[in-house]
Amino acid sequence: MIEKVLKGSPKFYVWLAFLGSLIGLGAFTYLFQMKYGLSITGMSRDVSWGFYIAQFTYLVGVAASAVMLVLPAYFHHYKKFKKMIIFGEFMAIGAVLMCMLFIVADMGQPQRMLNVILHPTPNSVMFYDMMVLMGYLVLNAVIGWVTLECERHQVEPPKWIKPMIYLSIFWAFSIHTVTAFLYAGLPGRHYFLTAIMAARFLSSAFCAGPAILLLLLFVVRKMTNFNPGKEAVQTLTKIITYAMTINVFFFLLEVFTAFYSGMPGHAHPITYLFAGHGGHVDWITGFMWVGAILALLSLALLIPPSLRDNEKLLPWSLGILVTATWIDKGLGLIIGGFTPNPFEKYTVYTPTVPELLISLGIFATGLFVVSILWKIALDVKKEAGTF
Amino acid sequence: MKRSRRQFLKVASLSVLGLSTHLATGGIVNAAEQGAQYLPNENGLKAGRWAMVIDTRAFETPEDFDVCVKACHKAHNVPNIPNNQNIKWLWTDTYEHVFPEQGNNHMSESLENRDFFVLCNHCENPPCVRVCPTKATYKKPDGIVAMDYHRCIGCRFCMAGCPYGARSFNFSDPRKHLDMGEVNPEFPTRMLGVVEKCNFCVERLAQGLMPACVEAAEGKIVFGDLNDPESEVRKVLAENFTIRRKPNVGTQPGVYYII
């Protein structure tokens, strides 16, 4: 099926070339990081994880979100999702690849990364994170490819694929739970040390991931006339709405615990994010407020059925939702976890231009892979008449 | 021509085989010989659980601290990088920062103004060891939390895990910030992209020497075996009121402060 990539419109290749140039820019910037180390980033002794790890965390959620299509389709036999599943699975492949690249970009000694396998350490959550990410990549690649191949030949998928699909459902939950455990088990990091972290991660993943999927599918619909189906879109939007409502609720639970208990350690990170420290407000505060307002706005636009089912409005609502969840998890989570530091001191973290360029390169790599995979899926569907 | 090539190959392969067996067996013998050279120093200090008690009352002037910090940083080639990507093994801070959430209103002026040493606590339950994905950070049987700089992948999970901010990461090449003519050849300089921290002078203990800061403190810091009821650390702990940093995180630090 890979030959489908070779026959595309000029527009498609211009798009790939554009992404390729961004990848090149990121790779070129990474050369500087190889030479000068992570000193070219905005990270410091106090804020020792930054933009890279935040993006990794967000993208694990995007990867896991494919389960919001697979689960209804296979557990509840909701057939309307079947047409879209392949796009969710292929998007998950791109997302996991980006996760891995962000981890590598964040390493001080990436050439030693095989040490994680050479010296397996079962007491480290990172060891499990590596395993579940690898596993999820393989599962989605195998399931996606085999089912698409069968669709192409218009035969039933082989029997052995079913158990793999069921496994992938549990696996999707596990990858984001394990990612939450990276944070939720750290003593002395008050913003991370919360039992609800994994639940928050899953709820934000299950709204943001499908929202990104729908947004990308809307673009595809414009370009190729591929139609995911009106009812399928409406059902997925409902799932997104529920997940986002739970996500916002979970965050408010954190706020309650922190401020009603009055325990300084719990309150300080949230206070810092939303109100600054000692009369001084950093750039993150503006982002956090925008994120909070957009989160509520997305609910206001998604909960009333008349607004939710308005196809003109929907892309905007989803875009607002994605922005809000990204600010929460792709910026606030890491900064809040490291500020204040263990000495109750405040060090400002601001990502640098090289850091953002490398991240841009990684995002472009993910989009590049997803573009190629989706092109294959679309062409196969066109041929098979399941467009 | 054909015959001679055949002969050549025969001879050549036999010689390669012979040479490699010789190297292999020779190599083993050499390794065994070398292994015998690495015996622990007979004078090395041993303990069931190394611990440190700092008499914070005795550190009065900045110089009192300075000699210890200098001794430590000189012994371990710790660079001074003038920004927030700095490397710190032994440094000082105020009461409210060293003991957050353990402060009181209206504390004595001396406590408010005094500085306190900060270093790795060599915890009984070290979170940094728990989270390290490569065992580059590990706990020795004598309680010292040690590091293998050559195995560290620089993921900085340990920095997120440490509740004491005791770990530093080499964001840049530390050798650029050292006077390479002045480095201590007894201890390795680190490279770009690895984490490091205080090691309770494990290399000095192995030679029968007290940690560099303890030696420089001239009695103001006591170091010894916590498991030995006769040791000096146990004596000063029994005689003085001491506190440890962040007791609520359950790590059981090995560094005690006489207040």
XYZ file of C-alpha atoms in Angstrom:
646
model
C 0.000 0.000 0.000
C 2.998 2.218 0.513
C 3.009 2.906 -3.257
C 0.005 5.195 -2.708
C 2.424 7.799 -1.444
C 4.047 7.952 -4.865
C 0.883 9.028 -6.647
C -0.353 12.269 -5.221
C -1.384 15.737 -6.269
C 1.238 18.495 -6.498
C -0.474 20.105 -3.525
C 0.274 17.038 -1.421
C 3.961 17.153 -2.277
C 4.168 20.881 -1.643
C 2.676 20.165 1.785
C 5.229 17.419 2.447
C 8.049 19.664 1.254
C 6.836 22.398 3.589
C 6.827 19.968 6.511
C 10.199 18.670 5.370
C 11.660 22.149 5.553
C 10.347 22.552 9.114
C 11.846 19.171 10.020
C 15.139 20.336 8.521
C 15.009 23.527 10.546
C 14.361 21.536 13.715
C 17.124 19.051 12.947
C 19.569 21.859 12.202
C 18.742 23.533 15.511
C 19.142 20.188 17.251
C 22.753 20.090 16.032
C 23.375 23.134 18.204
C 21.764 21.395 21.131
C 24.040 18.400 20.549
C 27.031 20.729 20.687
C 26.030 23.165 23.432
C 23.748 20.890 25.402
C 20.460 21.831 26.943
C 21.992 25.178 27.918
C 20.333 26.533 24.770
C 16.939 25.876 26.360
C 15.193 27.965 28.990
C 15.391 25.142 31.529
C 17.347 25.621 34.723
C 18.411 23.910 37.914
C 14.987 24.767 39.354
C 12.756 24.122 36.357
C 14.542 21.055 35.066
C 11.791 19.871 32.723
C 10.236 22.231 30.233
C 8.531 22.515 26.879
C 9.783 19.157 25.525
C 8.450 17.028 28.373
C 5.217 19.032 28.431
C 4.645 18.310 24.716
C 5.504 14.657 25.275
C 2.832 14.509 27.983
C 0.216 16.230 25.849
C 0.913 13.973 22.875
C 0.662 10.758 24.885
C -2.894 11.883 25.493
C -3.459 12.499 21.799
C -2.135 9.013 21.065
C -4.338 7.414 23.703
C -7.433 9.145 22.365
C -7.772 6.719 19.450
C -9.485 4.487 21.984
C -12.494 6.824 21.986
C -13.267 5.480 18.509
C -12.108 1.913 19.002
C -13.978 1.344 22.260
C -17.474 2.304 21.040
C -16.900 0.480 17.773
C -15.725 -2.829 19.258
C -17.260 -2.904 22.761
C -20.582 -1.339 21.849
C -20.655 -2.312 18.168
C -21.195 1.290 17.178
C -20.605 0.773 13.449
C -20.718 4.446 12.473
C -17.204 4.902 13.897
C -15.667 2.135 11.806
C -15.042 4.461 8.886
C -12.993 6.814 11.077
C -11.058 4.320 13.180
C -8.138 3.982 10.818
C -7.528 7.741 11.010
C -7.478 7.596 14.792
C -5.021 4.721 14.763
C -2.743 6.381 12.225
C -2.862 9.646 14.152
C -1.829 7.686 17.252
C 1.241 6.414 15.395
C 2.270 9.988 14.576
C 1.594 11.077 18.148
C 3.655 8.266 19.709
C 6.527 9.032 17.343
C 6.436 12.665 18.435
C 6.395 11.538 22.084
C 9.533 9.506 21.546
C 11.260 12.331 19.695
C 10.405 14.797 22.465
C 11.892 12.428 25.044
C 15.065 12.064 23.006
C 15.248 15.833 22.491
C 15.033 16.281 26.243
C 17.869 13.880 27.071
C 21.248 15.176 28.099
C 22.972 12.084 26.676
C 20.666 10.733 23.924
C 23.414 8.443 22.590
C 23.066 6.480 25.820
C 19.311 5.990 25.604
C 19.665 2.236 25.149
C 20.841 2.152 28.778
C 17.151 2.090 29.668
C 16.965 -1.343 27.992
C 20.495 -2.534 28.847
C 19.930 -1.837 32.540
C 16.190 -2.394 32.964
C 14.950 -0.820 36.184
C 11.450 -1.976 37.110
C 11.173 0.489 39.995
C 11.360 3.436 37.589
C 8.115 4.572 35.982
C 10.124 5.744 32.987
C 11.033 2.136 32.235
C 7.331 1.252 31.999
C 6.599 4.374 30.018
C 9.131 3.340 27.409
C 7.614 -0.141 27.213
C 3.986 0.975 26.947
C 4.809 3.587 24.305
C 6.700 1.038 22.195
C 3.885 -1.448 22.628
C 1.236 1.063 21.669
C 3.171 2.041 18.561
C 3.442 -1.588 17.456
C -0.218 -2.329 18.266
C -1.521 0.609 16.274
C 0.826 0.014 13.363
C -0.122 -3.670 13.098
C -3.859 -3.176 13.663
C -4.085 -0.171 11.358
C -2.082 -1.718 8.565
C -3.759 -5.138 8.631
C -7.311 -3.802 8.778
C -6.590 -1.353 5.973
C -5.014 -4.072 3.855
C -8.167 -6.200 4.332
C -10.375 -3.281 3.469
C -8.378 -2.878 0.310
C -8.855 -6.504 -0.674
C -12.442 -6.381 0.556
C -12.027 -9.342 2.854
C -12.771 -9.770 6.550
C -9.785 -8.967 8.796
C -8.038 -12.061 10.231
C -9.376 -13.423 13.507
C -6.180 -12.757 15.465
C -6.586 -9.012 15.017
C -9.601 -8.895 17.355
C -7.694 -9.748 20.561
C -5.073 -7.178 19.538
C -7.778 -4.542 19.183
C -9.181 -5.358 22.628
C -5.643 -5.252 23.996
C -5.097 -1.860 22.387
C -8.131 -0.507 24.277
C -6.567 -1.369 27.643
C -3.187 -0.313 26.367
C -4.449 3.176 25.497
C -5.598 3.701 29.073
C -2.327 2.308 30.353
C -0.054 4.627 28.351
C -1.618 7.735 29.786
C -1.948 6.312 33.280
C 1.733 5.422 33.294
C 2.580 8.890 31.981
C 0.599 10.380 34.863
C 2.513 8.124 37.275
C 5.730 9.790 36.082
C 4.462 12.839 37.950
C 1.972 11.631 40.535
C 4.554 9.685 42.545
C 7.072 12.443 43.165
C 7.289 13.582 46.791
C 7.865 17.276 47.263
C 6.293 18.388 43.952
C 2.944 19.503 45.246
C 1.296 20.231 41.896
C 2.182 16.736 40.641
C 1.579 14.804 43.848
C -2.113 14.140 43.477
C -4.009 10.881 43.178
C -6.306 12.392 40.567
C -3.469 13.063 38.125
C -4.078 9.983 35.975
C -7.815 10.683 35.889
C -7.144 14.272 34.871
C -4.760 13.110 32.173
C -7.258 10.642 30.750
C -10.163 13.089 30.761
C -8.137 15.806 29.069
C -6.771 13.281 26.570
C -10.204 11.950 25.684
C -11.496 15.411 24.816
C -8.389 16.946 23.245
C -7.333 13.942 21.155
C -10.667 13.330 19.403
C -11.035 17.101 18.939
C -7.718 17.228 17.096
C -8.772 14.190 15.076
C -12.042 15.847 14.070
C -10.312 19.098 13.164
C -7.868 17.233 10.935
C -10.720 15.243 9.390
C -12.574 18.481 8.619
C -9.494 19.643 6.702
C -9.427 16.323 4.849
C -13.146 16.635 4.083
C -12.511 20.005 2.472
C -9.607 18.688 0.408
C -10.886 15.292 -0.682
C -14.645 15.058 -0.133
C -14.043 12.262 2.374
C -16.991 12.355 4.761
C -16.636 10.832 8.224
C -20.427 10.799 8.513
C -22.671 13.321 10.198
C -23.872 11.038 12.954
C -20.363 9.781 13.704
C -19.154 13.362 14.080
C -22.054 14.223 16.378
C -21.482 11.161 18.556
C -17.754 11.856 18.844
C -18.512 15.470 19.720
C -20.741 14.243 22.546
C -17.879 12.096 23.855
C -15.582 15.125 23.626
C -18.085 17.246 25.524
C -18.445 14.740 28.346
C -14.677 14.294 28.619
C -14.082 18.051 28.710
C -16.758 18.541 31.365
C -15.093 15.892 33.517
C -11.687 17.451 32.819
C -12.782 20.880 34.012
C -14.525 19.313 37.018
C -11.349 17.449 37.989
C -9.324 20.636 37.825
C -11.822 22.375 40.088
C -11.448 19.488 42.551
C -7.744 20.305 42.727
C -8.546 23.940 43.359
C -10.936 23.025 46.159
C -8.488 20.707 47.924
C -5.666 23.217 47.663
C -7.527 26.248 48.920
C -10.079 24.820 51.354
C -7.401 22.807 53.164
C -5.294 25.935 53.142
C -2.106 23.879 52.981
C 0.556 26.206 51.602
C 2.361 23.592 49.519
C -0.814 22.661 47.658
C -1.940 26.221 47.112
C 1.380 27.782 46.028
C 1.699 26.336 42.502
C -1.902 27.210 41.580
C -1.510 30.658 43.095
C 1.697 31.123 41.126
C 0.109 30.045 37.854
C -2.953 32.265 38.173
C -1.783 35.182 40.286
C 1.991 35.251 40.154
C 4.167 35.598 43.216
C 4.933 38.492 45.519
C 3.103 41.013 43.356
C 5.023 39.883 40.305
C 3.204 38.214 37.423
C 5.037 36.094 34.833
C 4.022 35.356 31.228
C 2.412 32.077 32.222
C -0.334 33.829 34.205
C -1.828 35.395 31.078
C -1.799 32.015 29.362
C -3.442 30.300 32.341
C -6.303 32.790 32.442
C -6.818 32.537 28.691
C -6.804 28.747 29.091
C -9.365 28.851 31.895
C -11.683 31.174 29.998
C -11.368 29.150 26.796
C -12.104 25.944 28.702
C -15.372 27.381 30.011
C -16.160 28.900 26.614
C -15.655 25.533 24.905
C -18.150 23.995 27.342
C -20.618 26.791 26.689
C -20.318 26.101 22.963
C -20.454 22.314 23.236
C -23.004 21.529 25.937
C -26.141 23.111 24.331
C -27.157 20.622 21.578
C -28.149 23.396 19.170
C -24.660 24.897 19.293
C -22.893 21.546 19.401
C -24.592 20.256 16.253
C -23.986 23.486 14.354
C -21.405 22.401 11.797
C -20.218 25.943 11.115
C -19.491 26.541 14.788
C -18.066 23.141 15.656
C -14.511 23.614 14.306
C -14.241 26.802 16.369
C -15.522 25.109 19.512
C -13.067 22.259 19.052
C -10.194 24.646 18.343
C -10.982 26.535 21.530
C -11.085 23.266 23.465
C -7.737 22.113 22.078
C -6.108 25.453 22.948
C -7.483 25.337 26.489
C -6.333 21.767 27.155
C -2.942 22.470 25.619
C -2.356 25.461 27.889
C -3.333 23.350 30.895
C -1.170 20.356 30.051
C 1.372 21.606 27.524
C 2.416 24.649 29.574
C 0.874 24.920 33.042
C 1.427 21.352 34.201
C 5.220 21.363 34.058
C 5.711 24.981 35.104
C 3.346 24.547 38.071
C 5.138 21.366 39.093
C 8.520 23.051 39.294
C 7.456 26.471 40.607
C 7.988 27.110 43.423
C 11.038 24.874 43.719
C 11.847 22.686 46.780
C 13.213 25.791 48.507
C 9.914 27.618 48.001
C 11.739 29.887 45.577
C 10.415 31.091 42.259
C 12.449 30.703 39.075
C 10.796 31.785 35.856
C 10.928 29.351 32.965
C 10.502 30.670 29.445
C 11.135 28.408 26.457
C 13.835 29.750 24.159
C 13.684 30.113 20.370
C 15.934 27.070 19.719
C 13.764 25.005 22.062
C 10.649 26.051 20.138
C 12.295 25.430 16.750
C 13.288 21.895 17.749
C 9.730 21.333 19.008
C 8.362 22.694 15.721
C 10.562 20.213 13.860
C 9.173 17.355 15.948
C 5.581 18.469 15.418
C 6.301 18.663 11.681
C 7.722 15.123 11.778
C 4.523 13.872 13.360
C 2.368 15.689 10.834
C 4.560 14.343 8.028
C 4.025 10.758 9.160
C 0.288 11.296 9.714
C -0.058 12.947 6.289
C 1.548 9.972 4.567
C -0.450 7.406 6.529
C -3.738 9.247 6.019
C -3.019 9.605 2.297
C -2.599 5.844 2.069
C -5.821 5.278 4.029
C -7.790 7.745 1.908
C -6.578 6.259 -1.386
C -7.341 2.732 -0.228
C -10.805 3.799 0.886
C -11.404 5.524 -2.436
C -10.457 2.363 -4.312
C -12.480 0.091 -2.074
C -15.509 2.324 -2.314
C -15.653 2.946 1.455
C -14.936 6.641 1.104
C 47.859 -19.786 -8.928
C 44.662 -21.425 -7.734
C 46.528 -23.760 -5.462
C 48.610 -21.039 -3.883
C 45.528 -18.941 -3.143
C 43.967 -21.907 -1.449
C 47.070 -22.432 0.583
C 47.197 -18.776 1.476
C 43.616 -18.839 2.710
C 44.309 -21.943 4.763
C 47.310 -20.425 6.414
C 45.640 -17.094 6.867
C 42.493 -18.508 8.456
C 44.489 -20.753 10.747
C 46.648 -17.866 11.871
C 43.587 -15.667 12.494
C 42.039 -18.466 14.530
C 45.251 -18.982 16.505
C 45.724 -15.289 17.060
C 42.169 -14.776 18.234
C 42.281 -17.726 20.665
C 45.558 -16.408 21.977
C 44.057 -12.938 22.408
C 40.916 -14.338 23.980
C 42.672 -16.492 26.551
C 45.367 -13.902 27.059
C 42.676 -11.311 27.532
C 41.028 -13.357 30.252
C 44.305 -13.894 32.018
C 45.082 -10.182 31.799
C 41.673 -9.262 33.158
C 42.172 -11.638 36.068
C 45.577 -10.123 36.779
C 44.169 -6.605 36.614
C 41.223 -7.532 38.796
C 43.642 -8.547 41.499
C 45.090 -5.023 41.507
C 41.767 -3.469 42.553
C 41.609 -4.299 46.215
C 39.826 -2.043 48.690
C 42.136 0.232 50.622
C 42.859 -1.318 54.007
C 42.518 2.076 55.677
C 39.104 2.684 54.077
C 36.385 3.809 56.494
C 33.338 1.602 56.808
C 29.908 2.150 58.290
C 26.471 0.614 58.456
C 24.866 3.970 57.748
C 26.877 7.114 57.125
C 25.313 10.241 58.556
C 26.215 13.888 59.058
C 25.337 16.256 61.863
C 25.847 19.963 61.171
C 26.139 22.250 64.185
C 24.458 25.272 62.612
C 25.160 27.378 65.731
C 28.888 27.128 65.108
C 28.754 28.549 61.586
C 28.769 32.272 62.149
C 30.692 34.119 59.473
C 30.526 33.672 55.700
C 34.111 32.404 55.882
C 33.024 29.523 58.097
C 30.872 28.277 55.251
C 33.248 29.296 52.515
C 36.150 27.057 53.544
C 33.888 24.003 53.462
C 32.287 24.876 50.135
C 35.696 25.563 48.614
C 37.113 22.306 49.968
C 34.191 20.356 48.517
C 34.116 22.046 45.141
C 37.874 21.818 44.776
C 37.934 18.124 45.664
C 35.195 17.329 43.158
C 35.936 19.810 40.386
C 32.581 21.510 40.745
C 32.405 24.448 38.348
C 30.854 27.783 39.200
C 28.492 28.754 36.400
C 27.104 32.242 36.924
C 23.467 31.587 35.976
C 20.505 29.447 37.012
C 21.967 26.419 35.225
C 24.601 26.225 37.947
C 26.090 23.107 39.560
C 25.796 22.888 43.338
C 27.134 20.224 45.681
C 27.372 22.143 48.930
C 25.818 25.571 49.353
C 23.899 27.714 51.826
C 20.455 29.214 52.189
C 18.257 30.771 54.864
C 16.057 28.923 57.370
C 12.794 29.592 55.525
C 14.194 28.136 52.299
C 16.090 25.181 53.778
C 13.224 24.231 56.102
C 10.062 25.408 54.332
C 6.869 24.652 56.276
C 8.992 24.159 59.404
C 9.234 27.857 60.159
C 7.739 29.725 63.087
C 6.525 33.241 63.654
C 8.781 35.505 65.672
C 11.820 33.274 65.522
C 15.004 34.369 67.250
C 17.008 36.869 65.275
C 19.969 34.557 65.064
C 17.832 31.844 63.472
C 16.268 34.312 61.030
C 19.614 35.670 59.915
C 21.691 32.524 60.030
C 22.604 30.558 56.922
C 22.349 26.789 56.702
C 24.278 24.282 54.663
C 22.401 22.473 51.905
C 23.621 19.251 50.313
C 22.372 15.838 49.233
C 20.647 14.175 52.183
C 21.659 10.618 51.265
C 18.177 9.475 52.153
C 17.219 6.113 53.560
C 14.411 5.970 50.943
C 15.859 8.044 48.123
C 13.234 9.021 45.523
C 16.047 9.764 43.039
C 17.125 6.112 43.152
C 13.527 4.982 42.829
C 12.895 6.989 39.660
C 16.241 6.590 37.848
C 15.533 4.481 34.729
C 19.117 3.192 34.329
C 20.349 2.646 37.903
C 22.841 5.447 37.280
C 21.890 6.664 40.747
C 22.025 3.919 43.337
C 22.240 3.423 47.074
C 25.319 1.777 48.548
C 24.949 -0.618 51.503
C 26.503 2.026 53.750
C 23.666 4.457 52.960
C 25.499 6.666 50.483
C 23.474 7.589 47.405
C 26.065 7.367 44.665
C 26.093 8.057 40.935
C 27.573 6.553 37.808
C 28.126 9.560 35.552
C 28.846 7.284 32.627
C 25.504 5.571 32.742
C 23.350 8.665 33.278
C 21.249 9.458 30.215
C 20.406 12.953 31.419
C 16.639 12.462 31.619
C 16.534 14.517 34.854
C 13.786 12.365 36.375
C 15.905 12.341 39.556
C 15.843 16.136 39.676
C 12.064 16.064 39.550
C 12.045 13.309 42.153
C 14.386 14.896 44.700
C 12.321 16.849 47.252
C 15.435 18.714 48.382
C 16.660 20.301 45.147
C 20.005 18.622 45.744
C 20.688 17.639 42.157
C 22.319 19.591 39.376
C 22.399 18.961 35.652
C 25.249 19.801 33.316
C 23.299 21.967 30.905
C 26.618 23.072 29.404
C 30.093 21.522 29.299
C 31.343 21.888 32.902
C 34.972 21.789 31.804
C 34.517 25.154 30.097
C 33.874 26.661 33.515
C 36.820 25.002 35.234
C 40.429 26.042 35.248
C 41.685 22.829 33.674
C 45.185 23.468 35.005
C 43.806 23.480 38.527
C 41.536 20.442 38.477
C 41.912 17.713 41.034
C 43.203 14.715 39.041
C 41.977 12.342 41.750
C 38.340 12.935 40.859
C 36.832 12.906 37.351
C 35.435 16.043 35.799
C 31.960 15.496 34.382
C 30.737 15.823 30.844
C 27.861 17.595 29.159
C 24.356 16.298 29.786
C 24.660 14.305 33.024
C 23.299 14.911 36.517
C 25.511 15.175 39.584
C 25.350 15.910 43.307
C 27.196 15.574 46.617
C 28.503 12.025 47.102
C 29.386 12.225 50.833
C 33.004 12.029 49.597
C 32.699 8.326 48.942
C 36.108 8.395 47.257
C 37.770 9.936 50.311
C 36.096 7.536 52.750
C 37.483 4.680 50.674
C 40.970 6.048 51.357
C 40.349 6.461 55.052
C 39.739 10.216 54.865
C 36.788 12.164 56.253
C 34.633 14.116 53.759
C 36.262 17.311 52.541
C 33.692 19.615 54.152
C 33.915 17.774 57.483
C 37.686 18.109 57.464
C 37.485 21.810 56.620
C 34.782 22.478 59.214
C 37.150 21.582 62.035
C 34.590 19.975 64.327
C 31.554 22.005 63.318
C 30.305 19.078 61.216
C 30.297 15.584 62.682
C 30.336 12.575 60.379
C 30.080 8.920 61.275
C 28.188 5.680 61.523
C 24.590 6.099 62.629
C 24.308 2.376 63.360
C 27.169 2.446 65.837
C 25.846 3.511 69.282
C 29.380 4.518 70.286
C 29.962 6.805 67.301
C 30.312 10.547 67.637
C 27.279 11.261 65.471
C 25.136 9.239 67.839
C 26.654 11.112 70.782
C 25.875 14.571 69.380
C 22.416 13.443 68.273
C 21.674 12.258 71.808
C 22.909 15.483 73.357
C 21.384 18.074 71.018
C 18.049 19.019 69.491
C 18.329 18.289 65.805
C 15.988 18.548 62.853
C 16.042 17.182 59.341
C 14.685 18.694 56.135
C 11.090 17.902 55.116
C 10.383 15.009 57.490
C 6.890 14.661 55.993
C 8.130 13.248 52.669
C 9.336 10.080 54.365
C 12.790 9.915 52.843
C 14.692 9.702 56.157
C 17.578 12.051 55.384
C 21.075 11.239 56.592
C 21.902 14.902 57.267
C 20.919 16.321 60.657
C 20.974 19.948 61.753
C 21.629 21.072 65.338
C 19.531 24.207 65.710
